[in-house]
CSV table of C-alpha atoms in Angstrom, one decimal:
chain,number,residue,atom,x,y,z
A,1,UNK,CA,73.3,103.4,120.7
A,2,UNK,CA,73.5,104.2,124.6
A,3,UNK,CA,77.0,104.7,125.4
A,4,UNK,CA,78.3,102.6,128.8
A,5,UNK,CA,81.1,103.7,130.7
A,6,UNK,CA,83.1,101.1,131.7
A,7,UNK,CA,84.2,103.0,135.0
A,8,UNK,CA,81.9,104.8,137.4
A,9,UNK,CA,84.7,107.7,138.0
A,10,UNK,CA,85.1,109.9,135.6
A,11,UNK,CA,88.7,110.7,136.6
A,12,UNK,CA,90.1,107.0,135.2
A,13,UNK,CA,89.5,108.9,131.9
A,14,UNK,CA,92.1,111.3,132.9
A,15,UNK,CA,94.7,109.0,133.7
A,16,UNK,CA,98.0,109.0,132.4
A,17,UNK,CA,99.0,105.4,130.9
A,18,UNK,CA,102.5,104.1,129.2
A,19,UNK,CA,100.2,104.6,125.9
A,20,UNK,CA,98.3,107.5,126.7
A,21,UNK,CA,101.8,109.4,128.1
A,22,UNK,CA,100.8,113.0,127.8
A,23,UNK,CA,103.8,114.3,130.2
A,24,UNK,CA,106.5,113.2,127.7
A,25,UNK,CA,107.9,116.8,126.9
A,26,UNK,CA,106.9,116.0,122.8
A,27,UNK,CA,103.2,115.7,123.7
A,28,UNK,CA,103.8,119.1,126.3
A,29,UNK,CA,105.8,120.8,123.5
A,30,UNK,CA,102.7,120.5,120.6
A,31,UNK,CA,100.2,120.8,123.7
A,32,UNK,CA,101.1,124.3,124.1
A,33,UNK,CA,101.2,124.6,120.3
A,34,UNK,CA,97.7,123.9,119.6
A,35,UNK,CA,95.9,125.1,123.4
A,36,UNK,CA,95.4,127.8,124.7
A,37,UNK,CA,94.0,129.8,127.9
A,38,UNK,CA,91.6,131.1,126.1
A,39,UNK,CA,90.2,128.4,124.3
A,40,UNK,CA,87.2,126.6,125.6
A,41,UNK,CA,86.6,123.3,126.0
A,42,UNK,CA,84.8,122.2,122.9
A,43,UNK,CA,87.6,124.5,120.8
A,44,UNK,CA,90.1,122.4,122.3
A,45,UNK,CA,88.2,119.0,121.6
A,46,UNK,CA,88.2,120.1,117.8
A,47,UNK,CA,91.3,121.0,117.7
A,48,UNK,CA,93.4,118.2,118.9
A,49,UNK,CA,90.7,116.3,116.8
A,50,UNK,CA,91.3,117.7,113.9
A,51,UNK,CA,95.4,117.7,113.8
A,52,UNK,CA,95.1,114.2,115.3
A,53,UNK,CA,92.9,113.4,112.0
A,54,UNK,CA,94.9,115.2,109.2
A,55,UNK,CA,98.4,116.1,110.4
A,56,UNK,CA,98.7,112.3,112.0
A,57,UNK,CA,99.0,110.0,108.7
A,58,UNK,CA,97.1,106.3,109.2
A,59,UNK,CA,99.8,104.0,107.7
A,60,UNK,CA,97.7,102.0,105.8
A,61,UNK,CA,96.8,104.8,104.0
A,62,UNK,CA,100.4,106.0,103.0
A,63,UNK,CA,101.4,102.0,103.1
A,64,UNK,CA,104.1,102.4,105.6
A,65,UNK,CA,105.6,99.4,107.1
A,66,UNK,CA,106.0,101.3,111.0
A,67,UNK,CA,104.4,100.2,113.6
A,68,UNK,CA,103.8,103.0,116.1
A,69,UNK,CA,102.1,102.6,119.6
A,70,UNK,CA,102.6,105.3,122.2
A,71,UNK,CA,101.1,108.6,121.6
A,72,UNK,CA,104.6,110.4,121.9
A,73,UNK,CA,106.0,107.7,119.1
A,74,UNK,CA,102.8,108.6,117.2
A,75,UNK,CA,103.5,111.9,117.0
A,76,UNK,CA,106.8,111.7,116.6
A,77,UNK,CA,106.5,109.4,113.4
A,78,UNK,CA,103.5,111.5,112.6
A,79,UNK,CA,101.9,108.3,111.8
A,80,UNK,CA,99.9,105.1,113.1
A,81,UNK,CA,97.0,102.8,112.5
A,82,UNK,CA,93.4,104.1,114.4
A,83,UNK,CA,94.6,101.9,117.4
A,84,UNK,CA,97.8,104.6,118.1
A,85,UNK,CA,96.0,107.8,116.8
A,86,UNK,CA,93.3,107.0,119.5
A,87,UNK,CA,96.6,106.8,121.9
A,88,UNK,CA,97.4,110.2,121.0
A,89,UNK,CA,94.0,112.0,120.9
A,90,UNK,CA,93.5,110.4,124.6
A,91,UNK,CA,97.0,112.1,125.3
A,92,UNK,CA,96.5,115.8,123.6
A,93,UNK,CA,92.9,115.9,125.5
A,94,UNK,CA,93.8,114.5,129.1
A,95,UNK,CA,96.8,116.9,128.9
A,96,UNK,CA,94.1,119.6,129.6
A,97,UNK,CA,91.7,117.9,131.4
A,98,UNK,CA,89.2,116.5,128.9
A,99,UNK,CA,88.3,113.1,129.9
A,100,UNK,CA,88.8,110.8,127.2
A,101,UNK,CA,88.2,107.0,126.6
A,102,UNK,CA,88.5,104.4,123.8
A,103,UNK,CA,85.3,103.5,121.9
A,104,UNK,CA,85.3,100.5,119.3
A,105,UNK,CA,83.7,99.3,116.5
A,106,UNK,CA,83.9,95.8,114.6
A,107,UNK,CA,84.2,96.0,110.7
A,108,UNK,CA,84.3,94.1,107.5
A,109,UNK,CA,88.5,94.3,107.0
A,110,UNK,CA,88.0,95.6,103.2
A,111,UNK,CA,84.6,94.9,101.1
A,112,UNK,CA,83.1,92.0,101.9
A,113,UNK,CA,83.0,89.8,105.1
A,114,UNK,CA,85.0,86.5,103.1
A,115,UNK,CA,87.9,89.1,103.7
A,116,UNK,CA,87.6,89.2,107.2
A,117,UNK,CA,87.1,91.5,109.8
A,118,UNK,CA,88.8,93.9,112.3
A,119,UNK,CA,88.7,95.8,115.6
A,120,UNK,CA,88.5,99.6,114.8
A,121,UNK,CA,89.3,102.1,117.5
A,122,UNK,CA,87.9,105.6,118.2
A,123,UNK,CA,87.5,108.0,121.0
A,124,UNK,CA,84.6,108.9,123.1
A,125,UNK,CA,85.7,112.6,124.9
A,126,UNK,CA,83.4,113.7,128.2
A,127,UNK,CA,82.3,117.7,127.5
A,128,UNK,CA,81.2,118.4,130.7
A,129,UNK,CA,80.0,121.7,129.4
A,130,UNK,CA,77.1,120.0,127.6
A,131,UNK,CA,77.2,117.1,130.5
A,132,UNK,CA,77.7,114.3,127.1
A,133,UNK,CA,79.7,111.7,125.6
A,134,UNK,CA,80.5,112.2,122.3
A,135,UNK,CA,82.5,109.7,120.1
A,136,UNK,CA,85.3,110.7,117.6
A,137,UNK,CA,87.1,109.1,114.9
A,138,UNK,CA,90.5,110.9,113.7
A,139,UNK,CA,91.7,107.6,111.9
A,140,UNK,CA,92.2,109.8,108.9
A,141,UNK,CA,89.9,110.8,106.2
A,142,UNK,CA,90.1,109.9,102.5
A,143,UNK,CA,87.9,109.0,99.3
A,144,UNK,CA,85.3,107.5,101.1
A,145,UNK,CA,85.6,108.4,104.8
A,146,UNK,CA,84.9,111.8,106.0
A,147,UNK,CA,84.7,111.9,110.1
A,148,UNK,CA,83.8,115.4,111.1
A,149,UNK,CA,83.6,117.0,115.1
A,150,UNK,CA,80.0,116.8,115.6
A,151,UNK,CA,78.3,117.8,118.7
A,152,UNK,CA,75.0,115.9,118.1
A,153,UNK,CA,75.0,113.7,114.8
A,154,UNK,CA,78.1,111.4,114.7
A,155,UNK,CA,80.6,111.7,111.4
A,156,UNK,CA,82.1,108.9,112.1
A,157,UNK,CA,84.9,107.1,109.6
A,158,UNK,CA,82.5,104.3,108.8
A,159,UNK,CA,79.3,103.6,109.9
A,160,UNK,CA,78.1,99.8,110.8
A,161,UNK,CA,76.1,97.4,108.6
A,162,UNK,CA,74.9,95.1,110.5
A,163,UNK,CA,73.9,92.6,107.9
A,164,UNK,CA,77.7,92.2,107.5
A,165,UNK,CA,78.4,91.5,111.0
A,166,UNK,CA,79.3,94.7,111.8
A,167,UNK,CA,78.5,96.4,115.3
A,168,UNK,CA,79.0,99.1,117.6
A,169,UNK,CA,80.2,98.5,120.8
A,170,UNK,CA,79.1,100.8,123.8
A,171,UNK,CA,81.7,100.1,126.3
A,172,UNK,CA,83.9,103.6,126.7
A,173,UNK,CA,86.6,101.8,128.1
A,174,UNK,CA,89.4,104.0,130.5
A,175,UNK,CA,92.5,102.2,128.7
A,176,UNK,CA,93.2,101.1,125.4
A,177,UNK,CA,91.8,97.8,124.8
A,178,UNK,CA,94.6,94.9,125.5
A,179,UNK,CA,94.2,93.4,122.3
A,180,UNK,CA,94.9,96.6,120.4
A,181,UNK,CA,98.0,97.3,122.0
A,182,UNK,CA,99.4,93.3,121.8
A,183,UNK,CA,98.7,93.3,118.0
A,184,UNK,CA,101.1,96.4,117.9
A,185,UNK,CA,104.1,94.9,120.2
A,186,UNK,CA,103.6,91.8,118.5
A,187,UNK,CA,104.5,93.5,115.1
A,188,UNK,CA,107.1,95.1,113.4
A,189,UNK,CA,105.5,95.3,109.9
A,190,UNK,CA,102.1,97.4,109.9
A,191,UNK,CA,101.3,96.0,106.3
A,192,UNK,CA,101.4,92.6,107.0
A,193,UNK,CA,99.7,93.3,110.5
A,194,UNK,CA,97.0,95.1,109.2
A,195,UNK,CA,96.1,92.8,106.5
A,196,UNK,CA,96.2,89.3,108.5
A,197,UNK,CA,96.7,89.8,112.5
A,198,UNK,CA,94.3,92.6,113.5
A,199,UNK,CA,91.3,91.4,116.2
A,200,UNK,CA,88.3,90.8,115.0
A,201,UNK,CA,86.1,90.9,118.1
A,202,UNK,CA,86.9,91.9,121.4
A,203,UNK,CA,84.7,89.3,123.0
């Protein structure tokens, strides 16, 4: 799949945004925990992806009831669904530069598509040292899941079936989609939420 930028300027992937709020001194405080000058660019892709992946906990996973939004919450709660650990990847990388948008895919909600399905959010990170998009998912890996930093073969979480009604879509959007971020103000209780109010199509 061709990847589509949504915008033509590369620097509305380095914007700051109430969900993507990098300055907040918890995101600054971790930044210069896991960066470092002499890191390069790629090192410092992987590893905000990785602690974003396993040190972040999804909360369906763990079956917590919080609903968490902003990347500073995120990490504060050291836990969200993929819609607020996408938040706080966007924030670790455009804390040093690394332009990052918000990739999605839609996917049956559990096995089969009489259960639904849902909006599932992932990043897509500009390397301009290899001139690329690549697309990463730190939702969290378990039995079953097993996204990995790749430089040329996605390791995504899940990979689409399309004779379910799953798809990709191409957009790399600048912001967080709207509907991901309503579904989390609208909510208070991530289990119910994630079971019966997620979006299932962004069109």
């Amino acid at each position: 799949m061709k990847l589509v930028c949504e915008k033509k300027q590369i620097e509305d992937y380095l914007d700051e945004l109430d969900e993507v709020n990098y300055s907040d001194p918890r995101i600054q405080q971790k930044a210069t925990e896991l960066f470092n000058s002499y890191q390069s660019e790629l090192e410092k892709a992987k590893v905000a992806f990785e602690f974003v992946r396993d040190e972040i906990d999804h909360s369906w996973d763990i079956q917590s009831e919080r609903v968490t939004c902003n990347a500073s919450e995120v990490l504060e709660k050291k836990e969200g669904i993929c819609y607020a650990k996408s938040n706080l990847l966007a924030a670790f990388l455009r804390s040093q530069g690394i332009p990052t948008g918000f990739s999605y895919q839609r996917l049956v909600l559990f096995d089969k598509p009489e259960d639904g399905y849902s909006i599932h959010a992932l990043n897509a990170v500009y390397l301009s040292t290899l001139d690329k998009w690549i697309r990463l998912d730190a939702r969290g890996n378990k039995e079953g899941v097993d996204a990995q930093f790749s430089l040329n073969q996605e390791k995504l979480a899940f990979s689409i079936n399309k004779t379910l009604g799953e798809k990709d879509y191409p957009t790399i959007y600048s912001k967080p989609h709207p509907q991901t971020i309503s579904v989390l103000k609208a909510h208070s209780n991530t289990l119910d939420m994630y079971k019966n109010n997620l979006p299932d199509d962004l069109y």
